[in-house]
């Protein structure tokens, strides 16, 4: 009905789009495929099915420590980024501000900045201030890259409902606090959860900043990076990678669905 | 000085539903409302009518407490509500966009404001039920607002405001988003609803037909001022100014000057009798339906000769546009289909009208 | 707003300023004394290797841009104009890879392209080739392919958004005024989707120039880029001022190229007749 000019089914275009999806997904899906391969060399033909690489995961204390660090940093960063992003998005969507465009441009900067440069600059700052590298500095780095995403998610969420709803709430007898709790929070809840999920995933998967800003306590991607040097560890890395992909996939699909929840996207 | 004026107004109408005094409001240095005075009677269906940007919605928002006036005061009943915030006022609003809470069901939307009233669950549910049935939405309480049609959302918005039992219901262009047929049905329904609940309605609209068909009285607004207040018939038949005359219905305006015998003269067109003339000139205002159509020159009375430019058939009646030499715009006459039958372009006709139908209004704007 | 801005100023503004300042500091080495000066910049322009790296990085990034736009455009077009029922599903499918681990997405290509990798072992076991090909990995092409794959979602979405905004009536009226599908595409759809192409290209170009992971994993020596050297200056080489200067230079080069690229893309739009 909409787009009615597309009368014929475009066979070629459909085929291309499907191939495109294969191009996007097949390389990624090779990681879990080989994680079940019963051989230390990652090559065809597959040698047989095994889950022993997954079993080895639980026997590496360093890995478990890295996992713990990633979870803690991810949790803190996602909460902080979402809180700050929501606040910022609220102000930007509700109040006329002078210089709104340059300010939001500045907030979005980390999305387009080359990560190495950003990481180097943060590294310099941390070293100059003299606080020393730790999980806190990793967290700061992650916060910086997560904020634009949280801000963006919350901004599009908050833009999707109009002010008259807030006026209606006041008109029906509720003050500011009650209006926030009964109207703003429930309407933006899907956005908040989506932002939490997405920023957590972003932080959990982030490598370059963690690599620059961590010391002995490393996060999971930095741990994986260190393991890539040892060919013998490759299958274990693949198993770990598969689990991470699975976790990211679940969180992100959930986050994306919530982000589009009841908005006319 | 202002004080004495206020005093006198109060004395004049002590039983007023709403009493607005000297309200002014500016946004970023632009004056949106200039010194508005207005009395609305208890139980009245009152409309604020005007083109967009005339300040009518701002005035409504000020009444509802959603905007604060720069100066002036508002009383509802015997209470000064000027400084009461929206949530504490005895007013409720039906918003133009309906402002449905998208995360709540229809019933929960209606019950939204009742939380503050500390009712029992049973009592609250009953009130909601009753209200939904009043607006003919029985059984739709569990729906999501997004599943409703525009007309249905409109009714939910009405129910949500009325369930609060406000002293005054404020309606902001509430029918504008509906299609014509539905809008006309809602006009009648709204009027009946108002009679049923018996509270004051203040209705903002830019649609003169809507205002005329529903209101007890109308305030025509323009440029942040009230141009005229009156019953629909008064506004139609006795517009106080050119602006009001042109805003409500179509009208023919002929510039005239006074001449001998209390008559009015239009240069080059002749002299006319007009009952409302009192020795000064201005604009002679003639509604299209005042005219009679004659194919031969009438013996006496007000008349103008012209040639038919266009005949428009509108079903219940026909419109004639007649070019009159000496007038810039063609005159518009409305007549029955029969009167216009057989007339075609360039036919010679005479437009006639009686002295009581013409209305003299000041020509300065 | 203000807390967010404070964090951003501390986390982005201050470090970048520091980077700029640091780039004018000269670290003590055998031919240079400690102190302020342009020494790092002089050294950069005296070292052809660095310049090659910057040029190669920009070259790779531009290729990635071109490839992503060319490959993503038809898909964005398909979703915008031909998908009606499952549009959200398509959009989620196109977005999800972007959020999954960047490191693993790059690493996956090492598995695909490696000497014992998927392509080689697959071709050998099929009998197409006898010996694994070594040309697949450790060159700029490998980096380009890997980055193209990694950044694809960044381009699909902006192009999709700009295409989806085109009102159907506009296309209908173009047809009505006598344009066939091809001319309609060139005269209406393409010009109107240019902003999406431009922002997508920008989102890819700038981060790709400074990429670290791909050159390290699949680039080898012939595929190394400026990002790897900058990282080394802050790490193993331990010459922060040099790293800062290189960062500043590459940011300048990136900005200039980006502006030129924007200009070029916008030309497509203004040329429309």
mmCIF file of N, CA and C in Angstrom, chain A residues 3 5-6 10 13-14 16-17 20-21 23-25 27 30 34 42-44 84 87-88 91-92 103 106-107 110 112 114 116 120-125 127-128 144 147 149 151 198 201-202 205 207 211-212 221 225 228 234 238 241 249 252-253 256 260, chain C residues 1 3-5 7-8 10-12 15 18-19 22 71 74-75 77-78 80-82 90-91 93-94 96-101 103-104 107-109 111-112 116 118 121 149 152 164 166 171 184 203 206-207 210 212-213 216-217 227 230-231 234 240 244 251:
data_model
loop_
_atom_site.group_PDB
_atom_site.id
_atom_site.type_symbol
_atom_site.label_atom_id
_atom_site.label_comp_id
_atom_site.label_asym_id
_atom_site.label_seq_id
_atom_site.Cartn_x
_atom_site.Cartn_y
_atom_site.Cartn_z
ATOM 1 N N UNK A 3 4.455 2.911 -0.664
ATOM 2 C CA UNK A 3 5.414 2.538 -1.702
ATOM 3 C C UNK A 3 4.787 1.709 -2.824
ATOM 4 N N UNK A 5 4.606 2.152 -5.922
ATOM 5 C CA UNK A 5 5.233 2.116 -7.235
ATOM 6 C C UNK A 5 6.088 0.863 -7.402
ATOM 7 N N UNK A 6 6.411 0.194 -6.270
ATOM 8 C CA UNK A 6 7.215 -1.018 -6.355
ATOM 9 C C UNK A 6 6.307 -2.185 -6.687
ATOM 10 N N UNK A 10 11.414 -7.238 -7.049
ATOM 11 C CA UNK A 10 12.741 -7.099 -7.620
ATOM 12 C C UNK A 10 13.605 -8.311 -7.265
ATOM 13 N N UNK A 13 17.450 -7.592 -6.801
ATOM 14 C CA UNK A 13 17.720 -6.790 -5.609
ATOM 15 C C UNK A 13 17.538 -7.624 -4.348
ATOM 16 N N UNK A 14 16.477 -8.445 -4.324
ATOM 17 C CA UNK A 14 16.243 -9.305 -3.171
ATOM 18 C C UNK A 14 17.404 -10.274 -2.995
ATOM 19 N N UNK A 16 20.431 -9.909 -4.006
ATOM 20 C CA UNK A 16 21.599 -9.175 -3.542
ATOM 21 C C UNK A 16 21.511 -8.899 -2.035
ATOM 22 N N UNK A 17 20.329 -8.479 -1.587
ATOM 23 C CA UNK A 17 20.166 -8.157 -0.166
ATOM 24 C C UNK A 17 20.432 -9.386 0.703
ATOM 25 N N UNK A 20 24.057 -9.981 0.788
ATOM 26 C CA UNK A 20 24.649 -8.967 1.648
ATOM 27 C C UNK A 20 24.574 -9.413 3.115
ATOM 28 N N UNK A 21 23.412 -9.925 3.500
ATOM 29 C CA UNK A 21 23.266 -10.410 4.878
ATOM 30 C C UNK A 21 24.232 -11.560 5.135
ATOM 31 N N UNK A 23 27.115 -11.995 3.698
ATOM 32 C CA UNK A 23 28.429 -11.376 3.833
ATOM 33 C C UNK A 23 28.608 -10.798 5.244
ATOM 34 N N UNK A 24 27.534 -10.223 5.780
ATOM 35 C CA UNK A 24 27.620 -9.649 7.127
ATOM 36 C C UNK A 24 27.785 -10.739 8.181
ATOM 37 N N UNK A 25 27.035 -11.819 8.013
ATOM 38 C CA UNK A 25 26.945 -12.776 9.111
ATOM 39 C C UNK A 25 27.886 -13.969 9.020
ATOM 40 N N UNK A 27 31.115 -14.510 8.138
ATOM 41 C CA UNK A 27 32.410 -14.459 8.829
ATOM 42 C C UNK A 27 32.253 -14.499 10.349
ATOM 43 N N UNK A 30 31.425 -17.979 11.596
ATOM 44 C CA UNK A 30 32.500 -18.969 11.543
ATOM 45 C C UNK A 30 33.126 -19.159 12.908
ATOM 46 N N UNK A 34 33.726 -22.913 14.329
ATOM 47 C CA UNK A 34 35.014 -23.554 14.602
ATOM 48 C C UNK A 34 35.241 -23.787 16.096
ATOM 49 N N UNK A 42 42.545 -24.112 12.859
ATOM 50 C CA UNK A 42 41.278 -23.618 12.345
ATOM 51 C C UNK A 42 41.281 -23.758 10.834
ATOM 52 N N UNK A 43 40.809 -24.872 10.315
ATOM 53 C CA UNK A 43 40.815 -25.101 8.870
ATOM 54 C C UNK A 43 39.771 -26.127 8.501
ATOM 55 N N UNK A 44 39.315 -26.039 7.255
ATOM 56 C CA UNK A 44 38.444 -27.088 6.724
ATOM 57 C C UNK A 44 39.306 -28.268 6.335
ATOM 58 N N UNK A 84 23.436 9.968 32.630
ATOM 59 C CA UNK A 84 23.882 11.247 32.082
ATOM 60 C C UNK A 84 23.245 11.518 30.722
ATOM 61 N N UNK A 87 19.580 12.599 31.096
ATOM 62 C CA UNK A 87 19.506 13.988 31.562
ATOM 63 C C UNK A 87 19.770 14.960 30.414
ATOM 64 N N UNK A 88 20.852 14.694 29.692
ATOM 65 C CA UNK A 88 21.215 15.555 28.572
ATOM 66 C C UNK A 88 20.135 15.577 27.503
ATOM 67 N N UNK A 91 17.106 17.656 28.531
ATOM 68 C CA UNK A 91 17.309 19.098 28.375
ATOM 69 C C UNK A 91 17.245 19.493 26.907
ATOM 70 N N UNK A 92 17.922 18.713 26.060
ATOM 71 C CA UNK A 92 17.992 19.064 24.639
ATOM 72 C C UNK A 92 16.618 18.988 23.975
ATOM 73 N N UNK A 103 26.757 22.016 20.601
ATOM 74 C CA UNK A 103 26.871 21.223 21.829
ATOM 75 C C UNK A 103 26.568 19.752 21.553
ATOM 76 N N UNK A 106 29.357 18.221 19.677
ATOM 77 C CA UNK A 106 30.475 17.905 20.564
ATOM 78 C C UNK A 106 30.227 16.588 21.299
ATOM 79 N N UNK A 107 28.978 16.401 21.739
ATOM 80 C CA UNK A 107 28.650 15.167 22.464
ATOM 81 C C UNK A 107 28.802 13.944 21.559
ATOM 82 N N UNK A 110 32.842 11.576 20.002
ATOM 83 C CA UNK A 110 33.541 10.292 20.172
ATOM 84 C C UNK A 110 33.101 9.208 19.187
ATOM 85 N N UNK A 112 32.712 9.594 15.981
ATOM 86 C CA UNK A 112 33.469 9.695 14.743
ATOM 87 C C UNK A 112 34.981 9.803 14.961
ATOM 88 N N UNK A 114 38.758 8.920 15.635
ATOM 89 C CA UNK A 114 39.545 7.685 15.601
ATOM 90 C C UNK A 114 39.862 7.260 17.036
ATOM 91 N N UNK A 116 42.092 5.399 18.354
ATOM 92 C CA UNK A 116 43.482 5.425 18.807
ATOM 93 C C UNK A 116 43.849 6.819 19.307
ATOM 94 N N UNK A 120 44.804 7.656 22.995
ATOM 95 C CA UNK A 120 46.088 8.271 23.293
ATOM 96 C C UNK A 120 45.916 9.528 24.129
ATOM 97 N N UNK A 121 44.932 10.347 23.753
ATOM 98 C CA UNK A 121 44.691 11.597 24.467
ATOM 99 C C UNK A 121 44.278 11.321 25.913
ATOM 100 N N UNK A 122 43.382 10.342 26.104
ATOM 101 C CA UNK A 122 42.949 9.999 27.462
ATOM 102 C C UNK A 122 44.108 9.438 28.278
ATOM 103 N N UNK A 123 44.927 8.638 27.598
ATOM 104 C CA UNK A 123 46.109 8.072 28.240
ATOM 105 C C UNK A 123 46.997 9.193 28.766
ATOM 106 N N UNK A 124 47.216 10.207 27.913
ATOM 107 C CA UNK A 124 48.015 11.363 28.319
ATOM 108 C C UNK A 124 47.415 12.051 29.533
ATOM 109 N N UNK A 125 46.084 12.249 29.477
ATOM 110 C CA UNK A 125 45.410 12.945 30.577
ATOM 111 C C UNK A 125 45.614 12.187 31.884
ATOM 112 N N UNK A 127 47.881 10.026 32.646
ATOM 113 C CA UNK A 127 49.281 10.056 33.077
ATOM 114 C C UNK A 127 49.651 11.419 33.641
ATOM 115 N N UNK A 128 49.140 12.490 33.020
ATOM 116 C CA UNK A 128 49.473 13.837 33.476
ATOM 117 C C UNK A 128 48.894 14.116 34.853
ATOM 118 N N UNK A 144 33.124 7.644 27.961
ATOM 119 C CA UNK A 144 33.205 8.636 26.892
ATOM 120 C C UNK A 144 32.619 8.102 25.583
ATOM 121 N N UNK A 147 28.593 7.461 26.056
ATOM 122 C CA UNK A 147 27.692 8.606 26.240
ATOM 123 C C UNK A 147 26.955 9.035 24.972
ATOM 124 N N UNK A 149 26.038 7.353 22.462
ATOM 125 C CA UNK A 149 25.014 6.382 22.095
ATOM 126 C C UNK A 149 23.817 6.471 23.047
ATOM 127 N N UNK A 151 22.951 9.042 24.774
ATOM 128 C CA UNK A 151 22.321 10.327 24.483
ATOM 129 C C UNK A 151 21.408 10.219 23.265
ATOM 130 N N UNK A 198 22.505 -1.528 25.335
ATOM 131 C CA UNK A 198 23.433 -1.205 24.248
ATOM 132 C C UNK A 198 24.765 -0.697 24.794
ATOM 133 N N UNK A 201 26.767 -3.526 26.239
ATOM 134 C CA UNK A 201 27.397 -4.323 25.187
ATOM 135 C C UNK A 201 28.608 -3.611 24.619
ATOM 136 N N UNK A 202 28.425 -2.295 24.388
ATOM 137 C CA UNK A 202 29.514 -1.500 23.836
ATOM 138 C C UNK A 202 30.738 -1.563 24.740
ATOM 139 N N UNK A 205 32.402 -5.050 24.901
ATOM 140 C CA UNK A 205 33.146 -5.436 23.703
ATOM 141 C C UNK A 205 34.288 -4.492 23.378
ATOM 142 N N UNK A 207 37.611 -2.573 22.899
ATOM 143 C CA UNK A 207 38.992 -3.051 23.030
ATOM 144 C C UNK A 207 40.044 -1.947 23.083
ATOM 145 N N UNK A 211 42.645 -1.320 26.056
ATOM 146 C CA UNK A 211 44.030 -1.699 25.791
ATOM 147 C C UNK A 211 44.975 -0.589 26.233
ATOM 148 N N UNK A 212 44.597 0.662 25.943
ATOM 149 C CA UNK A 212 45.437 1.810 26.311
ATOM 150 C C UNK A 212 45.357 2.131 27.800
ATOM 151 N N UNK A 221 38.118 -8.365 26.331
ATOM 152 C CA UNK A 221 38.727 -8.211 24.999
ATOM 153 C C UNK A 221 40.248 -8.090 25.068
ATOM 154 N N UNK A 225 42.938 -10.513 23.294
ATOM 155 C CA UNK A 225 44.047 -9.966 22.505
ATOM 156 C C UNK A 225 45.371 -10.611 22.929
ATOM 157 N N UNK A 228 45.773 -14.103 21.585
ATOM 158 C CA UNK A 228 45.887 -14.309 20.143
ATOM 159 C C UNK A 228 47.315 -14.638 19.728
ATOM 160 N N UNK A 234 44.058 -20.788 20.339
ATOM 161 C CA UNK A 234 43.054 -20.297 19.404
ATOM 162 C C UNK A 234 41.661 -20.907 19.599
ATOM 163 N N UNK A 238 38.221 -18.986 20.426
ATOM 164 C CA UNK A 238 37.011 -19.097 19.599
ATOM 165 C C UNK A 238 35.796 -19.436 20.464
ATOM 166 N N UNK A 241 34.967 -16.354 22.337
ATOM 167 C CA UNK A 241 34.372 -15.403 21.402
ATOM 168 C C UNK A 241 32.933 -15.761 21.082
ATOM 169 N N UNK A 249 24.644 -10.674 21.044
ATOM 170 C CA UNK A 249 23.522 -10.811 20.125
ATOM 171 C C UNK A 249 22.189 -10.713 20.865
ATOM 172 N N UNK A 252 21.674 -7.170 22.298
ATOM 173 C CA UNK A 252 21.464 -6.147 21.286
ATOM 174 C C UNK A 252 20.102 -6.293 20.611
ATOM 175 N N UNK A 253 19.717 -7.528 20.315
ATOM 176 C CA UNK A 253 18.406 -7.711 19.696
ATOM 177 C C UNK A 253 17.329 -7.187 20.639
ATOM 178 N N UNK A 256 17.552 -3.371 20.602
ATOM 179 C CA UNK A 256 17.032 -2.778 19.368
ATOM 180 C C UNK A 256 15.508 -2.840 19.330
ATOM 181 N N UNK A 260 12.886 0.547 19.396
ATOM 182 C CA UNK A 260 11.845 0.856 18.422
ATOM 183 C C UNK A 260 10.447 0.658 18.987
ATOM 184 N N UNK C 1 21.821 18.108 31.435
ATOM 185 C CA UNK C 1 22.698 18.533 30.349
ATOM 186 C C UNK C 1 24.087 18.831 30.881
ATOM 187 N N UNK C 3 25.824 18.028 33.640
ATOM 188 C CA UNK C 3 26.746 16.952 34.045
ATOM 189 C C UNK C 3 27.316 16.208 32.839
ATOM 190 N N UNK C 4 26.454 15.970 31.856
ATOM 191 C CA UNK C 4 26.898 15.286 30.639
ATOM 192 C C UNK C 4 27.997 16.092 29.965
ATOM 193 N N UNK C 5 27.765 17.408 29.905
ATOM 194 C CA UNK C 5 28.731 18.281 29.237
ATOM 195 C C UNK C 5 30.052 18.307 30.008
ATOM 196 N N UNK C 7 31.329 15.924 31.870
ATOM 197 C CA UNK C 7 32.046 14.676 31.599
ATOM 198 C C UNK C 7 32.700 14.724 30.227
ATOM 199 N N UNK C 8 31.947 15.262 29.254
ATOM 200 C CA UNK C 8 32.490 15.294 27.903
ATOM 201 C C UNK C 8 33.680 16.251 27.809
ATOM 202 N N UNK C 10 35.718 17.007 30.283
ATOM 203 C CA UNK C 10 36.841 16.342 30.943
ATOM 204 C C UNK C 10 37.365 15.193 30.087
ATOM 205 N N UNK C 11 36.450 14.447 29.507
ATOM 206 C CA UNK C 11 36.826 13.215 28.828
ATOM 207 C C UNK C 11 37.241 13.397 27.377
ATOM 208 N N UNK C 12 36.833 14.496 26.753
ATOM 209 C CA UNK C 12 37.172 14.681 25.342
ATOM 210 C C UNK C 12 37.940 15.987 25.133
ATOM 211 N N UNK C 15 41.533 16.108 27.197
ATOM 212 C CA UNK C 15 42.571 15.238 26.633
ATOM 213 C C UNK C 15 43.039 15.706 25.260
ATOM 214 N N UNK C 18 45.328 18.573 25.663
ATOM 215 C CA UNK C 18 46.586 18.069 26.201
ATOM 216 C C UNK C 18 47.423 17.453 25.086
ATOM 217 N N UNK C 19 46.732 16.712 24.218
ATOM 218 C CA UNK C 19 47.394 16.054 23.092
ATOM 219 C C UNK C 19 48.083 17.097 22.221
ATOM 220 N N UNK C 22 51.040 18.584 24.092
ATOM 221 C CA UNK C 22 52.110 17.588 24.203
ATOM 222 C C UNK C 22 52.883 17.422 22.896
ATOM 223 N N UNK C 71 28.270 -1.000 -1.733
ATOM 224 C CA UNK C 71 27.636 -2.270 -1.360
ATOM 225 C C UNK C 71 26.364 -2.059 -0.547
ATOM 226 N N UNK C 74 22.398 -0.407 -2.391
ATOM 227 C CA UNK C 74 21.283 -1.212 -2.911
ATOM 228 C C UNK C 74 20.467 -1.856 -1.796
ATOM 229 N N UNK C 75 21.141 -2.250 -0.717
ATOM 230 C CA UNK C 75 20.413 -2.893 0.372
ATOM 231 C C UNK C 75 19.510 -1.888 1.075
ATOM 232 N N UNK C 77 18.307 0.739 -0.266
ATOM 233 C CA UNK C 77 17.245 1.002 -1.246
ATOM 234 C C UNK C 77 16.190 -0.090 -1.183
ATOM 235 N N UNK C 78 16.667 -1.316 -1.148
ATOM 236 C CA UNK C 78 15.759 -2.469 -1.083
ATOM 237 C C UNK C 78 14.852 -2.377 0.147
ATOM 238 N N UNK C 80 14.179 0.226 1.997
ATOM 239 C CA UNK C 80 13.344 1.427 2.021
ATOM 240 C C UNK C 80 12.163 1.326 1.064
ATOM 241 N N UNK C 81 12.364 0.703 -0.107
ATOM 242 C CA UNK C 81 11.315 0.757 -1.128
ATOM 243 C C UNK C 81 10.607 -0.567 -1.390
ATOM 244 N N UNK C 82 11.233 -1.665 -1.024
ATOM 245 C CA UNK C 82 10.624 -2.937 -1.382
ATOM 246 C C UNK C 82 10.223 -3.799 -0.207
ATOM 247 N N UNK C 90 14.435 -6.499 9.153
ATOM 248 C CA UNK C 90 15.596 -6.198 8.320
ATOM 249 C C UNK C 90 16.504 -5.187 8.996
ATOM 250 N N UNK C 91 15.899 -4.142 9.545
ATOM 251 C CA UNK C 91 16.710 -3.096 10.171
ATOM 252 C C UNK C 91 17.499 -3.648 11.347
ATOM 253 N N UNK C 93 18.386 -6.786 11.760
ATOM 254 C CA UNK C 93 19.411 -7.684 11.213
ATOM 255 C C UNK C 93 20.615 -6.901 10.698
ATOM 256 N N UNK C 94 20.350 -5.735 10.102
ATOM 257 C CA UNK C 94 21.447 -4.939 9.561
ATOM 258 C C UNK C 94 22.217 -4.212 10.654
ATOM 259 N N UNK C 96 22.476 -5.290 14.082
ATOM 260 C CA UNK C 96 23.053 -6.124 15.132
ATOM 261 C C UNK C 96 24.560 -6.367 14.991
ATOM 262 N N UNK C 97 25.086 -6.666 13.784
ATOM 263 C CA UNK C 97 26.522 -6.943 13.702
ATOM 264 C C UNK C 97 27.358 -5.779 14.211
ATOM 265 N N UNK C 98 26.831 -4.568 14.043
ATOM 266 C CA UNK C 98 27.574 -3.399 14.478
ATOM 267 C C UNK C 98 27.855 -3.429 15.980
ATOM 268 N N UNK C 99 26.901 -3.951 16.741
ATOM 269 C CA UNK C 99 27.043 -3.936 18.194
ATOM 270 C C UNK C 99 27.866 -5.106 18.722
ATOM 271 N N UNK C 100 28.074 -6.132 17.900
ATOM 272 C CA UNK C 100 28.837 -7.275 18.409
ATOM 273 C C UNK C 100 30.319 -6.936 18.380
ATOM 274 N N UNK C 101 31.061 -7.643 19.190
ATOM 275 C CA UNK C 101 32.459 -7.334 19.443
ATOM 276 C C UNK C 101 33.258 -6.998 18.185
ATOM 277 N N UNK C 103 36.449 -6.481 17.998
ATOM 278 C CA UNK C 103 37.653 -7.306 17.988
ATOM 279 C C UNK C 103 37.361 -8.652 17.321
ATOM 280 N N UNK C 104 36.245 -9.257 17.676
ATOM 281 C CA UNK C 104 35.917 -10.580 17.139
ATOM 282 C C UNK C 104 35.543 -10.507 15.666
ATOM 283 N N UNK C 107 38.766 -10.291 13.988
ATOM 284 C CA UNK C 107 39.451 -11.566 14.171
ATOM 285 C C UNK C 107 38.865 -12.631 13.253
ATOM 286 N N UNK C 108 37.543 -12.578 13.057
ATOM 287 C CA UNK C 108 36.892 -13.559 12.201
ATOM 288 C C UNK C 108 37.536 -13.580 10.814
ATOM 289 N N UNK C 109 37.966 -12.412 10.338
ATOM 290 C CA UNK C 109 38.570 -12.367 8.999
ATOM 291 C C UNK C 109 39.939 -13.009 8.954
ATOM 292 N N UNK C 111 40.528 -15.651 10.554
ATOM 293 C CA UNK C 111 40.128 -17.043 10.389
ATOM 294 C C UNK C 111 39.742 -17.310 8.930
ATOM 295 N N UNK C 112 39.097 -16.345 8.308
ATOM 296 C CA UNK C 112 38.639 -16.542 6.930
ATOM 297 C C UNK C 112 39.827 -16.532 5.956
ATOM 298 N N UNK C 116 46.007 -21.050 6.905
ATOM 299 C CA UNK C 116 45.221 -22.248 7.160
ATOM 300 C C UNK C 116 43.740 -21.895 7.290
ATOM 301 N N UNK C 118 39.786 -20.343 6.357
ATOM 302 C CA UNK C 118 38.596 -20.941 5.777
ATOM 303 C C UNK C 118 38.679 -20.991 4.250
ATOM 304 N N UNK C 121 41.757 -23.402 3.156
ATOM 305 C CA UNK C 121 41.508 -24.823 3.427
ATOM 306 C C UNK C 121 40.311 -25.322 2.631
ATOM 307 N N UNK C 149 33.786 -4.869 5.934
ATOM 308 C CA UNK C 149 32.816 -5.719 6.622
ATOM 309 C C UNK C 149 32.443 -5.135 7.977
ATOM 310 N N UNK C 152 30.226 -1.762 7.734
ATOM 311 C CA UNK C 152 29.074 -1.739 6.852
ATOM 312 C C UNK C 152 27.791 -1.179 7.491
ATOM 313 N N UNK C 164 14.192 6.493 3.172
ATOM 314 C CA UNK C 164 12.846 6.270 3.708
ATOM 315 C C UNK C 164 12.089 7.578 3.861
ATOM 316 N N UNK C 166 11.997 9.959 1.676
ATOM 317 C CA UNK C 166 11.496 10.455 0.389
ATOM 318 C C UNK C 166 10.014 10.110 0.255
ATOM 319 N N UNK C 171 8.057 10.281 -5.984
ATOM 320 C CA UNK C 171 8.444 9.292 -6.991
ATOM 321 C C UNK C 171 7.336 9.163 -8.021
ATOM 322 N N UNK C 184 14.442 8.378 -13.032
ATOM 323 C CA UNK C 184 13.851 8.772 -11.763
ATOM 324 C C UNK C 184 14.851 8.569 -10.641
ATOM 325 N N UNK C 203 30.943 8.787 8.846
ATOM 326 C CA UNK C 203 30.977 7.916 10.019
ATOM 327 C C UNK C 203 31.983 6.793 9.840
ATOM 328 N N UNK C 206 36.394 8.617 9.101
ATOM 329 C CA UNK C 206 37.251 9.151 10.162
ATOM 330 C C UNK C 206 37.766 8.057 11.113
ATOM 331 N N UNK C 207 36.870 7.203 11.639
ATOM 332 C CA UNK C 207 37.406 6.163 12.535
ATOM 333 C C UNK C 207 38.319 5.169 11.812
ATOM 334 N N UNK C 210 42.235 5.840 11.535
ATOM 335 C CA UNK C 210 43.067 5.583 12.696
ATOM 336 C C UNK C 210 42.908 4.182 13.260
ATOM 337 N N UNK C 212 43.203 0.514 14.594
ATOM 338 C CA UNK C 212 44.348 -0.158 15.186
ATOM 339 C C UNK C 212 44.258 -1.668 15.029
ATOM 340 N N UNK C 213 43.058 -2.196 15.262
ATOM 341 C CA UNK C 213 42.909 -3.646 15.372
ATOM 342 C C UNK C 213 43.137 -4.338 14.019
ATOM 343 N N UNK C 216 46.706 -4.517 12.748
ATOM 344 C CA UNK C 216 47.493 -5.393 13.615
ATOM 345 C C UNK C 216 47.203 -6.860 13.328
ATOM 346 N N UNK C 217 45.934 -7.201 13.124
ATOM 347 C CA UNK C 217 45.566 -8.612 12.989
ATOM 348 C C UNK C 217 45.710 -9.130 11.563
ATOM 349 N N UNK C 227 47.513 4.268 12.715
ATOM 350 C CA UNK C 227 47.010 3.965 14.054
ATOM 351 C C UNK C 227 47.940 3.041 14.820
ATOM 352 N N UNK C 230 50.941 5.133 15.967
ATOM 353 C CA UNK C 230 50.581 6.029 17.069
ATOM 354 C C UNK C 230 50.492 5.234 18.359
ATOM 355 N N UNK C 231 49.815 4.090 18.278
ATOM 356 C CA UNK C 231 49.678 3.249 19.468
ATOM 357 C C UNK C 231 51.044 2.858 19.996
ATOM 358 N N UNK C 234 52.710 5.487 22.095
ATOM 359 C CA UNK C 234 52.202 5.593 23.465
ATOM 360 C C UNK C 234 52.546 4.338 24.272
ATOM 361 N N UNK C 240 55.616 9.783 23.895
ATOM 362 C CA UNK C 240 54.278 10.374 23.881
ATOM 363 C C UNK C 240 54.193 11.622 23.017
ATOM 364 N N UNK C 244 51.656 12.148 20.042
ATOM 365 C CA UNK C 244 50.708 13.266 20.015
ATOM 366 C C UNK C 244 50.788 13.998 18.685
ATOM 367 N N UNK C 251 44.858 13.774 12.366
ATOM 368 C CA UNK C 251 43.541 14.389 12.494
ATOM 369 C C UNK C 251 43.363 15.507 11.468
#
